[in-house]
N, C-alpha and C. Protein backbone atom coordinates (compact mmCIF):
# COMPACT_ATOMS: atom_id res chain seq x y z
N UNK A 1 208.26 136.46 151.17
CA UNK A 1 208.40 135.15 150.56
C UNK A 1 208.04 135.24 149.08
N UNK A 2 208.78 134.56 148.24
CA UNK A 2 208.58 134.57 146.80
C UNK A 2 207.63 133.43 146.41
N UNK A 3 206.56 133.74 145.72
CA UNK A 3 205.54 132.76 145.36
C UNK A 3 205.62 132.46 143.87
N UNK A 4 206.37 131.42 143.50
CA UNK A 4 206.55 131.06 142.10
C UNK A 4 205.23 130.76 141.39
N UNK A 5 204.33 130.03 142.06
CA UNK A 5 203.06 129.68 141.43
C UNK A 5 202.22 130.92 141.16
N UNK A 6 202.24 131.86 142.07
CA UNK A 6 201.46 133.09 141.86
C UNK A 6 202.06 133.95 140.76
N UNK A 7 203.37 133.96 140.64
CA UNK A 7 204.04 134.67 139.54
C UNK A 7 203.66 134.01 138.21
N UNK A 8 203.66 132.68 138.19
CA UNK A 8 203.30 131.95 136.97
C UNK A 8 201.86 132.22 136.57
N UNK A 9 200.97 132.27 137.54
CA UNK A 9 199.56 132.58 137.25
C UNK A 9 199.43 134.01 136.72
N UNK A 10 200.17 134.93 137.29
CA UNK A 10 200.15 136.31 136.80
C UNK A 10 200.64 136.37 135.36
N UNK A 11 201.72 135.69 135.05
CA UNK A 11 202.24 135.68 133.67
C UNK A 11 201.22 135.08 132.70
N UNK A 12 200.56 134.01 133.12
CA UNK A 12 199.53 133.40 132.28
C UNK A 12 198.38 134.38 132.06
N UNK A 13 197.98 135.07 133.11
CA UNK A 13 196.90 136.06 132.99
C UNK A 13 197.30 137.19 132.05
N UNK A 14 198.52 137.70 132.20
CA UNK A 14 198.99 138.79 131.35
C UNK A 14 199.03 138.36 129.89
N UNK A 15 199.44 137.14 129.66
CA UNK A 15 199.53 136.63 128.30
C UNK A 15 198.14 136.49 127.67
N UNK A 16 197.28 135.71 128.29
CA UNK A 16 195.99 135.43 127.67
C UNK A 16 195.07 136.66 127.68
N UNK A 17 195.08 137.42 128.76
CA UNK A 17 194.25 138.61 128.82
C UNK A 17 194.76 139.72 127.93
N UNK A 18 196.07 139.93 127.97
CA UNK A 18 196.66 141.00 127.17
C UNK A 18 196.54 140.76 125.69
N UNK A 19 196.84 139.55 125.25
CA UNK A 19 196.76 139.26 123.81
C UNK A 19 195.32 139.31 123.30
N UNK A 20 194.38 138.79 124.08
CA UNK A 20 192.99 138.82 123.63
C UNK A 20 192.45 140.25 123.61
N UNK A 21 192.90 141.08 124.53
CA UNK A 21 192.43 142.46 124.57
C UNK A 21 192.74 143.19 123.26
N UNK A 22 193.87 142.88 122.63
CA UNK A 22 194.18 143.51 121.34
C UNK A 22 193.13 143.17 120.29
N UNK A 23 192.61 141.94 120.32
CA UNK A 23 191.54 141.57 119.40
C UNK A 23 190.29 142.42 119.68
N UNK A 24 189.99 142.60 120.96
CA UNK A 24 188.84 143.40 121.34
C UNK A 24 188.99 144.86 120.95
N UNK A 25 190.18 145.41 121.15
CA UNK A 25 190.43 146.81 120.77
C UNK A 25 190.23 146.98 119.27
N UNK A 26 190.70 146.01 118.51
CA UNK A 26 190.51 146.07 117.05
C UNK A 26 189.02 146.10 116.71
N UNK A 27 188.24 145.27 117.39
CA UNK A 27 186.79 145.23 117.12
C UNK A 27 186.12 146.54 117.52
N UNK A 28 186.59 147.16 118.60
CA UNK A 28 186.04 148.45 119.01
C UNK A 28 186.34 149.49 117.93
N UNK A 29 187.54 149.47 117.39
CA UNK A 29 187.94 150.48 116.40
C UNK A 29 187.35 150.24 115.02
N UNK A 30 187.18 148.97 114.63
CA UNK A 30 186.79 148.65 113.26
C UNK A 30 185.44 147.97 113.13
N UNK A 31 184.78 147.69 114.22
CA UNK A 31 183.47 147.06 114.16
C UNK A 31 183.54 145.54 114.13
N UNK A 32 182.36 144.95 114.16
CA UNK A 32 182.26 143.49 114.24
C UNK A 32 181.61 142.88 113.01
N UNK A 33 181.63 143.60 111.90
CA UNK A 33 181.01 143.11 110.67
C UNK A 33 181.53 141.75 110.24
N UNK A 34 182.83 141.55 110.32
CA UNK A 34 183.41 140.27 109.92
C UNK A 34 182.94 139.14 110.80
N UNK A 35 182.88 139.38 112.09
CA UNK A 35 182.40 138.37 113.03
C UNK A 35 180.93 138.08 112.77
N UNK A 36 180.17 139.13 112.56
CA UNK A 36 178.74 138.97 112.30
C UNK A 36 178.51 138.12 111.06
N UNK A 37 179.30 138.36 110.01
CA UNK A 37 179.18 137.57 108.79
C UNK A 37 179.50 136.10 109.01
N UNK A 38 180.55 135.82 109.78
CA UNK A 38 180.90 134.42 110.07
C UNK A 38 179.80 133.73 110.88
N UNK A 39 179.26 134.45 111.85
CA UNK A 39 178.20 133.89 112.70
C UNK A 39 176.97 133.57 111.85
N UNK A 40 176.57 134.53 111.02
CA UNK A 40 175.39 134.34 110.18
C UNK A 40 175.60 133.24 109.15
N UNK A 41 176.84 133.07 108.66
CA UNK A 41 177.12 132.02 107.67
C UNK A 41 176.93 130.63 108.26
N UNK A 42 176.95 130.52 109.57
CA UNK A 42 176.73 129.24 110.24
C UNK A 42 175.28 129.07 110.68
N UNK A 43 174.42 129.99 110.26
CA UNK A 43 173.00 129.87 110.57
C UNK A 43 172.61 130.39 111.94
N UNK A 44 173.51 131.11 112.59
CA UNK A 44 173.22 131.69 113.90
C UNK A 44 172.82 133.15 113.74
N UNK A 45 172.06 133.69 114.67
CA UNK A 45 171.68 135.11 114.57
C UNK A 45 172.89 136.03 114.71
N UNK A 46 172.96 137.02 113.85
CA UNK A 46 174.08 137.95 113.83
C UNK A 46 174.26 138.72 115.12
N UNK A 47 173.20 138.88 115.89
CA UNK A 47 173.28 139.62 117.15
C UNK A 47 174.26 138.96 118.13
N UNK A 48 174.52 137.67 117.95
CA UNK A 48 175.49 136.99 118.81
C UNK A 48 176.89 137.57 118.67
N UNK A 49 177.14 138.23 117.54
CA UNK A 49 178.46 138.83 117.33
C UNK A 49 178.78 139.89 118.37
N UNK A 50 177.77 140.50 118.96
CA UNK A 50 178.03 141.51 119.98
C UNK A 50 178.63 140.91 121.25
N UNK A 51 178.52 139.61 121.42
CA UNK A 51 179.17 138.93 122.53
C UNK A 51 180.68 139.05 122.49
N UNK A 52 181.21 139.39 121.32
CA UNK A 52 182.66 139.56 121.18
C UNK A 52 183.17 140.66 122.11
N UNK A 53 182.35 141.65 122.39
CA UNK A 53 182.79 142.71 123.29
C UNK A 53 182.93 142.20 124.73
N UNK A 54 182.15 141.20 125.08
CA UNK A 54 182.28 140.60 126.41
C UNK A 54 183.49 139.68 126.44
N UNK A 55 183.63 138.84 125.40
CA UNK A 55 184.70 137.84 125.41
C UNK A 55 186.06 138.39 125.03
N UNK A 56 186.10 139.54 124.33
CA UNK A 56 187.39 140.06 123.89
C UNK A 56 187.76 141.40 124.52
N UNK A 57 186.87 141.97 125.33
CA UNK A 57 187.19 143.22 126.03
C UNK A 57 186.98 143.06 127.53
N UNK A 58 185.77 142.80 127.95
CA UNK A 58 185.45 142.73 129.37
C UNK A 58 186.19 141.58 130.07
N UNK A 59 186.05 140.36 129.55
CA UNK A 59 186.70 139.21 130.19
C UNK A 59 188.23 139.36 130.23
N UNK A 60 188.89 139.79 129.14
CA UNK A 60 190.34 139.98 129.22
C UNK A 60 190.75 141.04 130.24
N UNK A 61 189.97 142.12 130.34
CA UNK A 61 190.29 143.14 131.35
C UNK A 61 190.19 142.55 132.76
N UNK A 62 189.17 141.75 132.99
CA UNK A 62 189.01 141.10 134.29
C UNK A 62 190.19 140.16 134.57
N UNK A 63 190.60 139.42 133.55
CA UNK A 63 191.73 138.51 133.70
C UNK A 63 193.01 139.29 133.99
N UNK A 64 193.22 140.37 133.25
CA UNK A 64 194.43 141.17 133.44
C UNK A 64 194.56 141.72 134.85
N UNK A 65 193.47 142.26 135.38
CA UNK A 65 193.55 142.87 136.71
C UNK A 65 193.37 141.85 137.82
N UNK A 66 193.01 140.62 137.46
CA UNK A 66 192.88 139.57 138.46
C UNK A 66 191.57 139.58 139.22
N UNK A 67 190.52 140.10 138.60
CA UNK A 67 189.21 140.15 139.26
C UNK A 67 188.31 139.05 138.70
N UNK A 68 187.84 138.16 139.57
CA UNK A 68 186.95 137.06 139.16
C UNK A 68 187.53 136.32 137.95
N UNK A 69 188.77 135.92 138.08
CA UNK A 69 189.51 135.33 136.97
C UNK A 69 188.86 134.05 136.47
N UNK A 70 188.40 133.21 137.37
CA UNK A 70 187.79 131.94 136.94
C UNK A 70 186.56 132.20 136.07
N UNK A 71 185.72 133.11 136.48
CA UNK A 71 184.51 133.42 135.71
C UNK A 71 184.88 134.04 134.36
N UNK A 72 185.80 134.99 134.38
CA UNK A 72 186.23 135.64 133.14
C UNK A 72 186.87 134.64 132.19
N UNK A 73 187.65 133.71 132.71
CA UNK A 73 188.31 132.71 131.87
C UNK A 73 187.28 131.77 131.24
N UNK A 74 186.25 131.43 131.98
CA UNK A 74 185.18 130.59 131.42
C UNK A 74 184.46 131.34 130.30
N UNK A 75 184.18 132.62 130.52
CA UNK A 75 183.52 133.43 129.49
C UNK A 75 184.38 133.49 128.22
N UNK A 76 185.67 133.74 128.40
CA UNK A 76 186.56 133.81 127.25
C UNK A 76 186.68 132.45 126.56
N UNK A 77 186.71 131.38 127.32
CA UNK A 77 186.78 130.03 126.73
C UNK A 77 185.53 129.74 125.91
N UNK A 78 184.37 130.11 126.44
CA UNK A 78 183.13 129.92 125.68
C UNK A 78 183.15 130.73 124.39
N UNK A 79 183.69 131.93 124.46
CA UNK A 79 183.84 132.75 123.26
C UNK A 79 184.73 132.08 122.23
N UNK A 80 185.77 131.40 122.70
CA UNK A 80 186.66 130.70 121.77
C UNK A 80 185.96 129.51 121.12
N UNK A 81 185.09 128.84 121.86
CA UNK A 81 184.32 127.75 121.26
C UNK A 81 183.40 128.28 120.16
N UNK A 82 182.77 129.42 120.40
CA UNK A 82 181.94 130.04 119.37
C UNK A 82 182.81 130.47 118.19
N UNK A 83 184.00 131.00 118.47
CA UNK A 83 184.91 131.42 117.40
C UNK A 83 185.34 130.23 116.55
N UNK A 84 185.59 129.09 117.18
CA UNK A 84 185.96 127.89 116.43
C UNK A 84 184.81 127.50 115.51
N UNK A 85 183.60 127.45 116.04
CA UNK A 85 182.45 127.08 115.22
C UNK A 85 182.22 128.09 114.10
N UNK A 86 182.33 129.38 114.41
CA UNK A 86 182.10 130.40 113.38
C UNK A 86 183.16 130.34 112.29
N UNK A 87 184.39 130.03 112.65
CA UNK A 87 185.49 130.03 111.68
C UNK A 87 185.53 128.77 110.82
N UNK A 88 185.34 127.61 111.44
CA UNK A 88 185.52 126.36 110.68
C UNK A 88 184.36 125.39 110.79
N UNK A 89 183.35 125.72 111.55
CA UNK A 89 182.23 124.78 111.72
C UNK A 89 182.69 123.55 112.48
N UNK A 90 182.30 122.41 111.96
CA UNK A 90 182.68 121.15 112.62
C UNK A 90 183.88 120.49 111.93
N UNK A 91 184.51 121.18 111.00
CA UNK A 91 185.67 120.65 110.29
C UNK A 91 186.95 121.00 111.06
N UNK A 92 187.00 120.58 112.33
CA UNK A 92 188.08 121.02 113.21
C UNK A 92 189.37 120.23 113.04
N UNK A 93 189.34 119.15 112.28
CA UNK A 93 190.55 118.34 112.14
C UNK A 93 191.30 118.63 110.84
N UNK A 94 190.95 119.71 110.17
CA UNK A 94 191.60 120.07 108.92
C UNK A 94 192.89 120.84 109.18
N UNK A 95 193.69 120.94 108.13
CA UNK A 95 194.89 121.76 108.18
C UNK A 95 194.67 122.98 107.29
N UNK A 96 195.30 124.09 107.66
CA UNK A 96 195.18 125.29 106.83
C UNK A 96 196.20 125.25 105.70
N UNK A 97 196.29 126.32 104.94
CA UNK A 97 197.19 126.38 103.78
C UNK A 97 198.66 126.26 104.16
N UNK A 98 198.99 126.52 105.42
CA UNK A 98 200.38 126.45 105.87
C UNK A 98 200.69 125.15 106.61
N UNK A 99 199.72 124.25 106.67
CA UNK A 99 199.93 122.98 107.33
C UNK A 99 199.65 122.98 108.82
N UNK A 100 199.13 124.09 109.34
CA UNK A 100 198.80 124.17 110.77
C UNK A 100 197.35 123.71 110.99
N UNK A 101 197.08 123.29 112.18
CA UNK A 101 195.73 122.89 112.56
C UNK A 101 194.83 124.12 112.45
N UNK A 102 193.66 123.99 111.82
CA UNK A 102 192.81 125.16 111.56
C UNK A 102 192.33 125.85 112.83
N UNK A 103 192.27 125.14 113.93
CA UNK A 103 191.80 125.77 115.17
C UNK A 103 192.96 126.13 116.11
N UNK A 104 194.17 126.10 115.59
CA UNK A 104 195.33 126.41 116.42
C UNK A 104 195.26 127.78 117.08
N UNK A 105 194.91 128.86 116.35
CA UNK A 105 194.86 130.18 117.02
C UNK A 105 193.85 130.22 118.16
N UNK A 106 192.70 129.61 117.95
CA UNK A 106 191.68 129.61 119.00
C UNK A 106 192.10 128.75 120.18
N UNK A 107 192.78 127.64 119.91
CA UNK A 107 193.25 126.78 121.01
C UNK A 107 194.28 127.47 121.87
N UNK A 108 195.07 128.36 121.25
CA UNK A 108 196.09 129.08 122.01
C UNK A 108 195.47 130.05 123.01
N UNK A 109 194.18 130.34 122.87
CA UNK A 109 193.45 131.11 123.88
C UNK A 109 192.58 130.20 124.73
N UNK A 110 191.94 129.21 124.11
CA UNK A 110 191.02 128.33 124.82
C UNK A 110 191.71 127.56 125.94
N UNK A 111 192.83 126.93 125.66
CA UNK A 111 193.48 126.08 126.66
C UNK A 111 194.01 126.86 127.87
N UNK A 112 194.66 128.02 127.67
CA UNK A 112 195.05 128.79 128.86
C UNK A 112 193.85 129.28 129.67
N UNK A 113 192.75 129.58 128.99
CA UNK A 113 191.55 130.00 129.72
C UNK A 113 190.99 128.86 130.56
N UNK A 114 190.99 127.67 130.00
CA UNK A 114 190.55 126.51 130.78
C UNK A 114 191.48 126.31 131.98
N UNK A 115 192.77 126.48 131.74
CA UNK A 115 193.75 126.37 132.83
C UNK A 115 193.47 127.39 133.93
N UNK A 116 193.25 128.65 133.54
CA UNK A 116 192.94 129.69 134.54
C UNK A 116 191.65 129.38 135.28
N UNK A 117 190.66 128.85 134.58
CA UNK A 117 189.40 128.50 135.24
C UNK A 117 189.63 127.42 136.29
N UNK A 118 190.57 126.53 136.04
CA UNK A 118 190.84 125.44 136.99
C UNK A 118 191.73 125.86 138.15
N UNK A 119 192.75 126.68 137.87
CA UNK A 119 193.72 127.01 138.93
C UNK A 119 193.50 128.37 139.58
N UNK A 120 192.69 129.22 138.96
CA UNK A 120 192.48 130.56 139.50
C UNK A 120 193.58 131.51 139.09
N UNK A 121 193.42 132.76 139.46
CA UNK A 121 194.33 133.80 139.02
C UNK A 121 195.51 134.08 139.93
N UNK A 122 195.55 133.48 141.08
CA UNK A 122 196.67 133.71 142.00
C UNK A 122 196.44 134.91 142.89
N UNK A 123 197.44 135.22 143.71
CA UNK A 123 197.30 136.25 144.72
C UNK A 123 197.51 137.66 144.20
N UNK A 124 198.11 137.81 143.02
CA UNK A 124 198.40 139.15 142.50
C UNK A 124 197.28 139.64 141.61
N UNK A 125 196.40 140.43 142.17
CA UNK A 125 195.27 140.98 141.45
C UNK A 125 194.38 141.74 142.40
N UNK A 126 193.34 142.34 141.86
CA UNK A 126 192.43 143.10 142.71
C UNK A 126 191.43 142.18 143.37
N UNK A 127 190.99 142.59 144.53
CA UNK A 127 190.01 141.82 145.29
C UNK A 127 189.13 142.81 146.04
N UNK A 128 187.84 142.53 146.08
CA UNK A 128 186.92 143.40 146.78
C UNK A 128 186.30 142.69 147.98
N UNK A 129 187.16 142.08 148.78
CA UNK A 129 186.68 141.39 149.98
C UNK A 129 186.63 142.35 151.14
N UNK A 130 185.67 142.15 152.01
CA UNK A 130 185.57 143.01 153.19
C UNK A 130 186.26 142.41 154.39
């Protein structure tokens, strides 16, 4: 039997997990200095920047393979909230130089993660049930 909803959930997982993983790979290769600077500029401790490895590497990998998708999606969504604050503070209703909403890139990850947290990852993924 063909499960359209499970295929759709898989595509959503591949999109949000796969695209975010590229951000994480970049941070692994080039470091988190930029993130640390943004975090510190908002008065937060720079050590929080290391959370990027959880939100941009571990959580996306979990989403991609379909393991504990709801938990991983919540982790990634929380990371996006921190990214919004680090990037623009509370000035979330501004437009950038191109006329786009300043938090548009983060929302393109935040909203699918919230969706995955609500609907789950579907039947196509790994499971460690006995």
